[in-house]
PDB file of C-alpha atoms and ligand atoms in Angstrom:
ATOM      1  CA  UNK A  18     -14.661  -9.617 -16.385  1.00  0.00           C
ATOM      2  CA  UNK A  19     -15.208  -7.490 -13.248  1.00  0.00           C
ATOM      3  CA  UNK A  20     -12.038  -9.155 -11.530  1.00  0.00           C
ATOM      4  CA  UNK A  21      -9.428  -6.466 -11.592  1.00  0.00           C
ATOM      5  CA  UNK A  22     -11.260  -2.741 -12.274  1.00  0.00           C
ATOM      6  CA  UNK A  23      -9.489  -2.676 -15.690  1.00  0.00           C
ATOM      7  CA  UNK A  24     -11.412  -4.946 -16.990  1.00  0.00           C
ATOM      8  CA  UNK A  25     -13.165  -3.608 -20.546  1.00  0.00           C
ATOM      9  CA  UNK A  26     -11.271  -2.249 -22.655  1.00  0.00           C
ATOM     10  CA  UNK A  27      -7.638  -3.961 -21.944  1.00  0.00           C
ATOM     11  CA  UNK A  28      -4.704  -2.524 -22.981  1.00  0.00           C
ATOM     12  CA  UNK A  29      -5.910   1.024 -23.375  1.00  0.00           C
ATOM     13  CA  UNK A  30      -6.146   1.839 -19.464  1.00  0.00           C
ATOM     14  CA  UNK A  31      -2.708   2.117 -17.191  1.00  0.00           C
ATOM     15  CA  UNK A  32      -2.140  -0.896 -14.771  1.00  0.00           C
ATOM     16  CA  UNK A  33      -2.363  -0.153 -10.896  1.00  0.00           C
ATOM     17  CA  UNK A  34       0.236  -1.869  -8.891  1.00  0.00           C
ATOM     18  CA  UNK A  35      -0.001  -1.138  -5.447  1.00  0.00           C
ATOM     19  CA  UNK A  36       3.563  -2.328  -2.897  1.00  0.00           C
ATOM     20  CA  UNK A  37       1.919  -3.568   1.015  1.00  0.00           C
ATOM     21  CA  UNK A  38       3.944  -4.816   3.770  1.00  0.00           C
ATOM     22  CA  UNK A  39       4.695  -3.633   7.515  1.00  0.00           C
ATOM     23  CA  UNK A  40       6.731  -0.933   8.267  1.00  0.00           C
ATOM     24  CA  UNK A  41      10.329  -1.687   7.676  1.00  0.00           C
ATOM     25  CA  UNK A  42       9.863  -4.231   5.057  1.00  0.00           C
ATOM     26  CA  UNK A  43      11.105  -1.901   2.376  1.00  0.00           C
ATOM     27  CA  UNK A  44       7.958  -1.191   0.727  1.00  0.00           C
ATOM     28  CA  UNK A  45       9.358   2.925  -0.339  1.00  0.00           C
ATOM     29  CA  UNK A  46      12.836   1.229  -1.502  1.00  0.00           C
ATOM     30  CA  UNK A  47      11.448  -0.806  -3.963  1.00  0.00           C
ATOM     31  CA  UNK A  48       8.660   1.182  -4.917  1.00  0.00           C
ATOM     32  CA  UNK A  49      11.708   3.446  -6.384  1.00  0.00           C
ATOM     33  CA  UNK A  50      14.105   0.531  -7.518  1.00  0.00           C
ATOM     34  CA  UNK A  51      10.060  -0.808  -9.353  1.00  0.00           C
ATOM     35  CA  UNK A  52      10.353   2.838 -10.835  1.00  0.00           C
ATOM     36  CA  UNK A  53      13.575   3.147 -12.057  1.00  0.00           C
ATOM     37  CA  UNK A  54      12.707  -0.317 -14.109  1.00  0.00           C
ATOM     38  CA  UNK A  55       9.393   1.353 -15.484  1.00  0.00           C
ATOM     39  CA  UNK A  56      12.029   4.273 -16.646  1.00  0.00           C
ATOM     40  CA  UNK A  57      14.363   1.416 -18.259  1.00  0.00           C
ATOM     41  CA  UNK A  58      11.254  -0.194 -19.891  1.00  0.00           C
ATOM     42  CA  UNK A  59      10.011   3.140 -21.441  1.00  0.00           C
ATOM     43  CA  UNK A  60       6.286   2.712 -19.564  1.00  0.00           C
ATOM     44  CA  UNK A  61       4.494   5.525 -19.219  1.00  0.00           C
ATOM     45  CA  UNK A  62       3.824   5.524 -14.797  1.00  0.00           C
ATOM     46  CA  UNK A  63       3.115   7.953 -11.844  1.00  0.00           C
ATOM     47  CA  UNK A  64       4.676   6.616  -8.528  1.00  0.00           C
ATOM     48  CA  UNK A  65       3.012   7.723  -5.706  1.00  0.00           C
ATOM     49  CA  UNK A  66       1.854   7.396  -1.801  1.00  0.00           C
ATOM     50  CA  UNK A  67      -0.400   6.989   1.637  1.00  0.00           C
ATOM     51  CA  UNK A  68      -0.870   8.514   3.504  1.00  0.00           C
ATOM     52  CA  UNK A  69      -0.510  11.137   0.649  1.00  0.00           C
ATOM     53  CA  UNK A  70       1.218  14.702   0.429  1.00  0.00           C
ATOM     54  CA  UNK A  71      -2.380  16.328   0.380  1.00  0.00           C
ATOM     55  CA  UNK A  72      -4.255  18.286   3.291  1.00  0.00           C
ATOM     56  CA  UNK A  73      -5.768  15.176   4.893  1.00  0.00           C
ATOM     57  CA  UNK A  74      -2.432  12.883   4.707  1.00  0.00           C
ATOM     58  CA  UNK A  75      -0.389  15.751   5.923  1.00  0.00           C
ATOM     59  CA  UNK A  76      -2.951  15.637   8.823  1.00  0.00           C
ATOM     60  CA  UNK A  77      -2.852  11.614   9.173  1.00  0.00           C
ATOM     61  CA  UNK A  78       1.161  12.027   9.118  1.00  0.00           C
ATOM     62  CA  UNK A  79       0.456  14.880  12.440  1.00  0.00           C
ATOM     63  CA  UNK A  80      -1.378  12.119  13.904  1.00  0.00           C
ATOM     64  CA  UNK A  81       1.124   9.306  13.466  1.00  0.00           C
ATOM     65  CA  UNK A  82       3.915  11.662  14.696  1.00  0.00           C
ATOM     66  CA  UNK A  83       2.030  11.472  18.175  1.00  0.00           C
ATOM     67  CA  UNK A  84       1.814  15.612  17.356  1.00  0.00           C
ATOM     68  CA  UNK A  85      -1.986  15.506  17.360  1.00  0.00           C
ATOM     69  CA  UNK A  86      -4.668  13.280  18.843  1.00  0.00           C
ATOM     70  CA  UNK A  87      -7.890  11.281  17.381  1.00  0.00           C
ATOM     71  CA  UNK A  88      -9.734   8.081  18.187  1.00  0.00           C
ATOM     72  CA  UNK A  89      -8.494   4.909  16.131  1.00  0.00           C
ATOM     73  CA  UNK A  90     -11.841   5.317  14.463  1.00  0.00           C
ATOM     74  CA  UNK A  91     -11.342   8.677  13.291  1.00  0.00           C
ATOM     75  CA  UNK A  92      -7.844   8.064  11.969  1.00  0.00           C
ATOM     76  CA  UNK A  93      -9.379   4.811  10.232  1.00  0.00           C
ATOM     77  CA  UNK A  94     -12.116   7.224   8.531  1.00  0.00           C
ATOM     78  CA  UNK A  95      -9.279   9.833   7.896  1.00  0.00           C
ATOM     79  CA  UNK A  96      -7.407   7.238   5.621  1.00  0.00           C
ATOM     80  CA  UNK A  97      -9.984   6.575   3.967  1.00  0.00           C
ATOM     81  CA  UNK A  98     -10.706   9.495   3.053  1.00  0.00           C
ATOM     82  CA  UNK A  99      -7.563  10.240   2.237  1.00  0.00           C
ATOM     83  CA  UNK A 100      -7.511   7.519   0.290  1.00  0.00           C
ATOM     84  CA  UNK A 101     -10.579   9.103  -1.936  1.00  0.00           C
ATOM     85  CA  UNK A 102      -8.642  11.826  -2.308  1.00  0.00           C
ATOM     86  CA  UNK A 103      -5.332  10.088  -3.932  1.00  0.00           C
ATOM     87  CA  UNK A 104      -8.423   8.515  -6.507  1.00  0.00           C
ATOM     88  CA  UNK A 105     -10.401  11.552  -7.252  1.00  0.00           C
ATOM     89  CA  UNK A 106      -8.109  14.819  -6.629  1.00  0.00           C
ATOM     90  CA  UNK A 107      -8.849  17.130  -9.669  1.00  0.00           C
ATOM     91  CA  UNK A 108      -5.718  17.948 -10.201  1.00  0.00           C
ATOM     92  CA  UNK A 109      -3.920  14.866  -9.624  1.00  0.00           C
ATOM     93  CA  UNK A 110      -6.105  12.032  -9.153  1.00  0.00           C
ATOM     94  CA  UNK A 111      -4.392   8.618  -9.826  1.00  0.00           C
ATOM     95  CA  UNK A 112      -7.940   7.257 -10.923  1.00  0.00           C
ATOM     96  CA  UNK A 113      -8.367   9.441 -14.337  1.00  0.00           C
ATOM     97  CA  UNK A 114      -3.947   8.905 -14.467  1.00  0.00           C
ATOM     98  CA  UNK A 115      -5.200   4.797 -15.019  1.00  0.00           C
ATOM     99  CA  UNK A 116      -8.144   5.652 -17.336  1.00  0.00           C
ATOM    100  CA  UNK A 117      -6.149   7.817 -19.327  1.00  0.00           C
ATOM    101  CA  UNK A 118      -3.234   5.301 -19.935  1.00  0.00           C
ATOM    102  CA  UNK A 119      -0.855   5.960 -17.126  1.00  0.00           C
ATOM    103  CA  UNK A 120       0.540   3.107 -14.996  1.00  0.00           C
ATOM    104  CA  UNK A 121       0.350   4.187 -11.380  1.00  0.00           C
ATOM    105  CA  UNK A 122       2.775   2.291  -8.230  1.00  0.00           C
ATOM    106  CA  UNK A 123       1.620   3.049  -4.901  1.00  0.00           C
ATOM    107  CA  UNK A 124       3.519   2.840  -1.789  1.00  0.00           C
ATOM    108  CA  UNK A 125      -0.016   1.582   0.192  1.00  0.00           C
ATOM    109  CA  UNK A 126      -3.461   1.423  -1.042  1.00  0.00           C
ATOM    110  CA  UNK A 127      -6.668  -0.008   0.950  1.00  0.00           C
ATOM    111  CA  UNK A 128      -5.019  -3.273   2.353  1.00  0.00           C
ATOM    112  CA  UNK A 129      -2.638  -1.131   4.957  1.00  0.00           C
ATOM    113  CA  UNK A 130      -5.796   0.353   6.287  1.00  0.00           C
ATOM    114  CA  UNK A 131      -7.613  -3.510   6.682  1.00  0.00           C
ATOM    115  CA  UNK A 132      -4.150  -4.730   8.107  1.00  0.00           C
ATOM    116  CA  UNK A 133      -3.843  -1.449  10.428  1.00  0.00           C
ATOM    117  CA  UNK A 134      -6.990  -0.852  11.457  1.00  0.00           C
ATOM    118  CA  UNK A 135      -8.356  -4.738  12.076  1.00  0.00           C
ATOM    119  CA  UNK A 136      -6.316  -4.803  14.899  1.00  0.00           C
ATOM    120  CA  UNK A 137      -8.653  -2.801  16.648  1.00  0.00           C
ATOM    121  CA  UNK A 138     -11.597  -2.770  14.999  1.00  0.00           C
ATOM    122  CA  UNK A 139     -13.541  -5.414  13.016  1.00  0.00           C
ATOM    123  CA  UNK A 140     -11.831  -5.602   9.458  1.00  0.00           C
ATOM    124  CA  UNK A 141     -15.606  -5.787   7.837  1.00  0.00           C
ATOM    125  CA  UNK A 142     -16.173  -2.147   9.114  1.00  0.00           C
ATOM    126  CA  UNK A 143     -12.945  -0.918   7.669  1.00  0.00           C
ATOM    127  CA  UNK A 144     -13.353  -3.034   4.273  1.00  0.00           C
ATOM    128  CA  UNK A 145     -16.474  -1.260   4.546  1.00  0.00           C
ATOM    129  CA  UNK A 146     -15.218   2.363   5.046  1.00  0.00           C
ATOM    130  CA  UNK A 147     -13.459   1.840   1.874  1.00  0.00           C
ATOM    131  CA  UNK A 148     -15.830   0.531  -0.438  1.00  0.00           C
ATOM    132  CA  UNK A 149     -16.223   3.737  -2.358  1.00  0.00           C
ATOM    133  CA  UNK A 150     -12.045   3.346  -3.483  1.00  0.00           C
ATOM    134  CA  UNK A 151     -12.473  -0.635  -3.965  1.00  0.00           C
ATOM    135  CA  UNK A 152     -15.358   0.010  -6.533  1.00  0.00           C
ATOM    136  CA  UNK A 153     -13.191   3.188  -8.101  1.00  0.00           C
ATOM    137  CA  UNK A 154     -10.072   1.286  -8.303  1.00  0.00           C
ATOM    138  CA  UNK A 155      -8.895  -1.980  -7.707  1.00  0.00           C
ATOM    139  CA  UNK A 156      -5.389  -2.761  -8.200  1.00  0.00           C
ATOM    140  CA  UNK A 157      -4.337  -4.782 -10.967  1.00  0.00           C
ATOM    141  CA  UNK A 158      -2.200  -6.333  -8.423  1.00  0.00           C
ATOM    142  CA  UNK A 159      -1.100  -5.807  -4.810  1.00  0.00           C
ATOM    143  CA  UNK A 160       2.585  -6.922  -4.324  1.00  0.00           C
ATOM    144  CA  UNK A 161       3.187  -7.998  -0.727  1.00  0.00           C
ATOM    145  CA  UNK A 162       6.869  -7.520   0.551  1.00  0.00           C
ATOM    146  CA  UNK A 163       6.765 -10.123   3.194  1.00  0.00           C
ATOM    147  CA  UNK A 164       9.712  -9.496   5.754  1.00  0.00           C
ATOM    148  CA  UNK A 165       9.830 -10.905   9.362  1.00  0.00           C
ATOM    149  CA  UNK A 166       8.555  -8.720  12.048  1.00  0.00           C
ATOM    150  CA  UNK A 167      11.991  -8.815  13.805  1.00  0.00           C
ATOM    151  CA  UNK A 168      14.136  -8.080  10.906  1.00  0.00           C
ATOM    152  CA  UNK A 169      11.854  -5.105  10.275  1.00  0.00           C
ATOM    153  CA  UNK A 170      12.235  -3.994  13.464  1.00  0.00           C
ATOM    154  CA  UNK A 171      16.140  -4.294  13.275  1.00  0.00           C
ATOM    155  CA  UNK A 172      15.771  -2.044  10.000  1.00  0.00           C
ATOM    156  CA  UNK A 173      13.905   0.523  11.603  1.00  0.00           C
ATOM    157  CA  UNK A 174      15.924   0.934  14.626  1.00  0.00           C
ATOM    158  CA  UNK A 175      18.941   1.053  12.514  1.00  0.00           C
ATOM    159  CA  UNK A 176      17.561   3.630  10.175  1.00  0.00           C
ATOM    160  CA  UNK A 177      15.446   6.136  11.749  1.00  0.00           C
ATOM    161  CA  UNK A 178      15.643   8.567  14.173  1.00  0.00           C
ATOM    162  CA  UNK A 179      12.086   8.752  15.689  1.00  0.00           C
ATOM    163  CA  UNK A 180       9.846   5.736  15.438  1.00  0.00           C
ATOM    164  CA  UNK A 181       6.109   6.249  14.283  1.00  0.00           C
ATOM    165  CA  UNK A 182       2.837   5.084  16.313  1.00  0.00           C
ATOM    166  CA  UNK A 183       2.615   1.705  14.713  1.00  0.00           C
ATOM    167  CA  UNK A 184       6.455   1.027  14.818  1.00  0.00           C
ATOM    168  CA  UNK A 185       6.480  -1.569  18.249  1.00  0.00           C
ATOM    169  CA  UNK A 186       7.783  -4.930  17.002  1.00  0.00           C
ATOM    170  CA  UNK A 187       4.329  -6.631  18.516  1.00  0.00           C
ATOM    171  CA  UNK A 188       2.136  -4.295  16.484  1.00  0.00           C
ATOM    172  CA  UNK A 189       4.078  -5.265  13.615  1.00  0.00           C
ATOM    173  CA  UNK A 190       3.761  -8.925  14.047  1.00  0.00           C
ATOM    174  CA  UNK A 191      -0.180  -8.078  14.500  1.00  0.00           C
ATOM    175  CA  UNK A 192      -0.391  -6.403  11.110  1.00  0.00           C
ATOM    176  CA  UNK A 193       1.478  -8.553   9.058  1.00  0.00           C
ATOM    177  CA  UNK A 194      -1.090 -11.633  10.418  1.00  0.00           C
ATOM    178  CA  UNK A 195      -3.848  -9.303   9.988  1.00  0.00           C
ATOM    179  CA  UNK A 196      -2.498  -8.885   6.384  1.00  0.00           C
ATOM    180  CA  UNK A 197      -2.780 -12.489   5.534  1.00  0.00           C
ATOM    181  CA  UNK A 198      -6.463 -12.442   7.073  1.00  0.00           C
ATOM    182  CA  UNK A 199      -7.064 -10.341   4.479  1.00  0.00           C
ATOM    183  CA  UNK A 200      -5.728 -11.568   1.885  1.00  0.00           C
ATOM    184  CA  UNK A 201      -7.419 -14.770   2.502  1.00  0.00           C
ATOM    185  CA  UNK A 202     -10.808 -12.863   3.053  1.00  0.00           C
ATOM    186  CA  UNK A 203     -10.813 -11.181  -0.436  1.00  0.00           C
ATOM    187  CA  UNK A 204      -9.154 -13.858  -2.521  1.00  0.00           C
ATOM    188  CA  UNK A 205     -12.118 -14.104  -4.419  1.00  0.00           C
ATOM    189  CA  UNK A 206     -11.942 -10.365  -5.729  1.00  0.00           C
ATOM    190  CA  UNK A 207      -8.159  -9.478  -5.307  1.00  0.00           C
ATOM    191  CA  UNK A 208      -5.281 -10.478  -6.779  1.00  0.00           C
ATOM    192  CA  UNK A 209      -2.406 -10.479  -4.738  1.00  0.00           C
ATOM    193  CA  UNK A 210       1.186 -11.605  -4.654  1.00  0.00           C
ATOM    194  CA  UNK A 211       3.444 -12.514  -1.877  1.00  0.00           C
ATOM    195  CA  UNK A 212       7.660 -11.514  -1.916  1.00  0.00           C
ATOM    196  CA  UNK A 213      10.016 -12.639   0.238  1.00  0.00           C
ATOM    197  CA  UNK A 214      11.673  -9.521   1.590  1.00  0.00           C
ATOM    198  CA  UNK A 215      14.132 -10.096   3.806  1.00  0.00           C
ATOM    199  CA  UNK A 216      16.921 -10.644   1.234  1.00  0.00           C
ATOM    200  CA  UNK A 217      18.920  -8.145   0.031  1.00  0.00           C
ATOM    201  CA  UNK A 218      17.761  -5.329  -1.839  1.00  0.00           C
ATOM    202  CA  UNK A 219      18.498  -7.112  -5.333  1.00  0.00           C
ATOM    203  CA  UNK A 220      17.247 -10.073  -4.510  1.00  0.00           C
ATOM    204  CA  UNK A 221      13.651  -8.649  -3.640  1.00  0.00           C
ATOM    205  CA  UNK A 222      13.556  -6.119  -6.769  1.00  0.00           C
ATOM    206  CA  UNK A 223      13.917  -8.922  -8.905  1.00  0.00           C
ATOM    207  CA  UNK A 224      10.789 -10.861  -7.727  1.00  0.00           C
ATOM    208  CA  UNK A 225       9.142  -7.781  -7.296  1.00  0.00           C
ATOM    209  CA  UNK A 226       9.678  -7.234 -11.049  1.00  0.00           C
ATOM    210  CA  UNK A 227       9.672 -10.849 -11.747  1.00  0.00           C
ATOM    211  CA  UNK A 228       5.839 -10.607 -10.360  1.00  0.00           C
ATOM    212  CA  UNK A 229       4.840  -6.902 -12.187  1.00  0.00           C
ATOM    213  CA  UNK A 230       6.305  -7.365 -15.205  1.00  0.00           C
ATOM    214  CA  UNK A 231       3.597 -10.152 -16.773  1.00  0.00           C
ATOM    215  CA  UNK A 232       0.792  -7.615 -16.080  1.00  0.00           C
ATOM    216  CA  UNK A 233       2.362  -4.915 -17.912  1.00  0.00           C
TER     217      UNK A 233
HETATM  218  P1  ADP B 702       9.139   0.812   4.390  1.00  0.00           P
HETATM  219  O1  ADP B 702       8.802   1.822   3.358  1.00  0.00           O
HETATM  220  O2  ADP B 702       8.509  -0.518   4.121  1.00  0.00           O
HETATM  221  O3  ADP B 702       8.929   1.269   5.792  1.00  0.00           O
HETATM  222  P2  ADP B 702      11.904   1.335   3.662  1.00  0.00           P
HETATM  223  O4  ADP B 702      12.022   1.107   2.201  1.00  0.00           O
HETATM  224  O5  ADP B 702      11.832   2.746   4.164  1.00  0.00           O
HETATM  225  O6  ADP B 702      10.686   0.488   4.265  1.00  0.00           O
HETATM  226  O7  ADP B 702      13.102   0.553   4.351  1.00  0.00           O
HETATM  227  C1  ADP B 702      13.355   0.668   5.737  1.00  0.00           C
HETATM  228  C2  ADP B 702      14.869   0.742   5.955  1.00  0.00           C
HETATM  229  O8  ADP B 702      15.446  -0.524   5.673  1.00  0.00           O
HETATM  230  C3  ADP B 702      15.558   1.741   5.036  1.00  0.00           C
HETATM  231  O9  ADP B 702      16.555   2.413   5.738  1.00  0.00           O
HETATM  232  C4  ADP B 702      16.163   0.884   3.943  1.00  0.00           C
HETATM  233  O10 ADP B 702      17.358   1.436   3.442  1.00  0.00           O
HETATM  234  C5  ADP B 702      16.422  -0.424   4.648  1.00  0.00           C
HETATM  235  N1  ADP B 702      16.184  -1.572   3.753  1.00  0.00           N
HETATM  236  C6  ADP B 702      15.197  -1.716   2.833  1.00  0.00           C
HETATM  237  N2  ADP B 702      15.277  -2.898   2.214  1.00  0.00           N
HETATM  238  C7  ADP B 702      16.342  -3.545   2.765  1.00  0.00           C
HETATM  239  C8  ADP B 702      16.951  -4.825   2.526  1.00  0.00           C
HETATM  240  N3  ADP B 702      16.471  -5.686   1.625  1.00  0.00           N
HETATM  241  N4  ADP B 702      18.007  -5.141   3.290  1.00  0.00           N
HETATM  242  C9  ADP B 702      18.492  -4.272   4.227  1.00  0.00           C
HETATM  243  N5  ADP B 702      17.994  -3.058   4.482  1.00  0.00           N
HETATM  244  C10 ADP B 702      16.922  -2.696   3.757  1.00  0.00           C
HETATM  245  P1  TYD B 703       4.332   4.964   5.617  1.00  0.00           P
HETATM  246  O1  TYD B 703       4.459   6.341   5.124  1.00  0.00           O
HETATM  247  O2  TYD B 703       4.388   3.843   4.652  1.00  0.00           O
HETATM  248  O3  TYD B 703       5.411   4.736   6.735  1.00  0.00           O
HETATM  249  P2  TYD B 703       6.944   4.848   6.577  1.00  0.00           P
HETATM  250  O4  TYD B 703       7.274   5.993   5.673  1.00  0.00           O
HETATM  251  O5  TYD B 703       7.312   5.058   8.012  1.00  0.00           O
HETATM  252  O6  TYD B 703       7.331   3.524   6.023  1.00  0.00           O
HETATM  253  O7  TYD B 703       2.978   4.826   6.405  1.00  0.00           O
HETATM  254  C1  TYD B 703       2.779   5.499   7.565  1.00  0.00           C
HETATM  255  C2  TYD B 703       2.011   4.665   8.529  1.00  0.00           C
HETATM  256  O8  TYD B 703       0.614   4.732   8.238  1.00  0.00           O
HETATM  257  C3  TYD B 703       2.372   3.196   8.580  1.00  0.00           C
HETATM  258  O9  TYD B 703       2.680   2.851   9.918  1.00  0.00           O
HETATM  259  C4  TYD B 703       1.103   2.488   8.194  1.00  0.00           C
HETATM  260  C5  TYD B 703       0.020   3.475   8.484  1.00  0.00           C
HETATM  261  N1  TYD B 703      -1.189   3.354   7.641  1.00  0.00           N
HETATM  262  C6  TYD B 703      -2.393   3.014   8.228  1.00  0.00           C
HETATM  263  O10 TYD B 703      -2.468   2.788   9.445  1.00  0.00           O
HETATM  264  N2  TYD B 703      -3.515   2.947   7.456  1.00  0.00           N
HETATM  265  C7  TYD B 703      -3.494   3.174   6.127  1.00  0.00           C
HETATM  266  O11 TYD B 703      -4.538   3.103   5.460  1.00  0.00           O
HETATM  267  C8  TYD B 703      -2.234   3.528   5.522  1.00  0.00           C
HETATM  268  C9  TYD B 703      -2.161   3.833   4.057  1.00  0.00           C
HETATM  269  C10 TYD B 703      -1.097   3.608   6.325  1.00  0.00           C
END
């Protein structure tokens, strides 16, 4: 059983449930409203983030803010690594957190960078980049928060007072089909969930739970 990274052993290792969707879908909001049901449940889980709160996300956030430059490339690379990081960190790594029990939720794992960064680059060289954190950790499942592009846009614009590189309404239509591409590339080796997101906040914590809670 090599499907899911957790695979000897079941039981004893945490789960890794990792939230995707474009900007604006509402990915952070129910990563916490997933969070405060872990709490209610009594399961023992780390929520976290990409791009992270460490050196080389603080960097990737610089970048996004349009307060430094870099070639798509480099910012692809710079996830990436970043990406290693969130896994292997000494101090804080989320990979030895899911060996030693803990269940980890991400906001983002490696399927933002094959939505992002396809859109400019071939999605087999960014699968690629990332090989190292797809053999480290897969996620026991990747929850999808499917909104459409135009009501995320209306959510951003309503909420937030600068908008980020990848915030233009066509970019987000271009990711969320790039999102599906992969999906449909890796279904073979990933195991990922679709929610319809552009209910109400309820309505989408519900399925979200409704989809997390039968791998717990
Ligand atoms: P993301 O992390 O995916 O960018 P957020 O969780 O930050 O999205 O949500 C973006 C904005 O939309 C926030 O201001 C949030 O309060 C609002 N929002 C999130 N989910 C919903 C929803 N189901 N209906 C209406 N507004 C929402
Ligand atoms: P995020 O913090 O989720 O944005 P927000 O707080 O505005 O919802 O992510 C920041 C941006 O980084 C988002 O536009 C997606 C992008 N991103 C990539 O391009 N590649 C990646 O690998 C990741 C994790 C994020």
């Amino acid at each position: 059983m090599e499907r899911n990274g957790q695979q000897t052993e079941q039981g004893r290792k945490g789960k890794f449930i990792a939230l995707e969707g474009i900007d604006g879908s509402g990915k952070s909001t129910q990563l916490r409203l997933l969070a405060d049901r872990l709490e209610k449940e009594n399961v023992d889980y780390h929520m976290t983030m990409e791009p992270t709160e460490a050196p080389i996300g603080a960097m990737l956030r610089q970048i996004l803010r349009g307060k430094m430059k870099a070639d798509n490339r480099v910012i692809a690379a710079l996830f990436a690594a970043d990406r290693l990081d969130h896994l292997l960190n000494e101090e804080n790594g989320i990979a030895a957190k899911v060996e030693n029990g803990t269940t980890v939720i991400t906001d983002r794992y490696y399927f933002s960078s094959y939505a992002y960064h396809s859109v400019d680059m071939p999605m087999e060289w960014v699968i690629q980049v990332n090989e190292q954190s797809a053999r480290i950790l897969r996620p026991t499942v990747t929850v999808f928060i499917d909104v459409d592009p135009d009501t995320a846009m209306e959510r951003i614009l309503r909420n937030r007072e600068q908008q980020e590189l990848y915030e233009k309404r066509s970019r987000l239509e271009a990711v969320r089909k790039k999102y599906l591409e992969a999906f449909d590339r890796l279904k073979e080796v990933e195991r990922v969930v679709l929610v319809d997101g552009n209910g109400s906040l309820e309505q989408t914590a519900e399925a979200v739970w409704k989809e997390v809670a039968g791998f717990l």
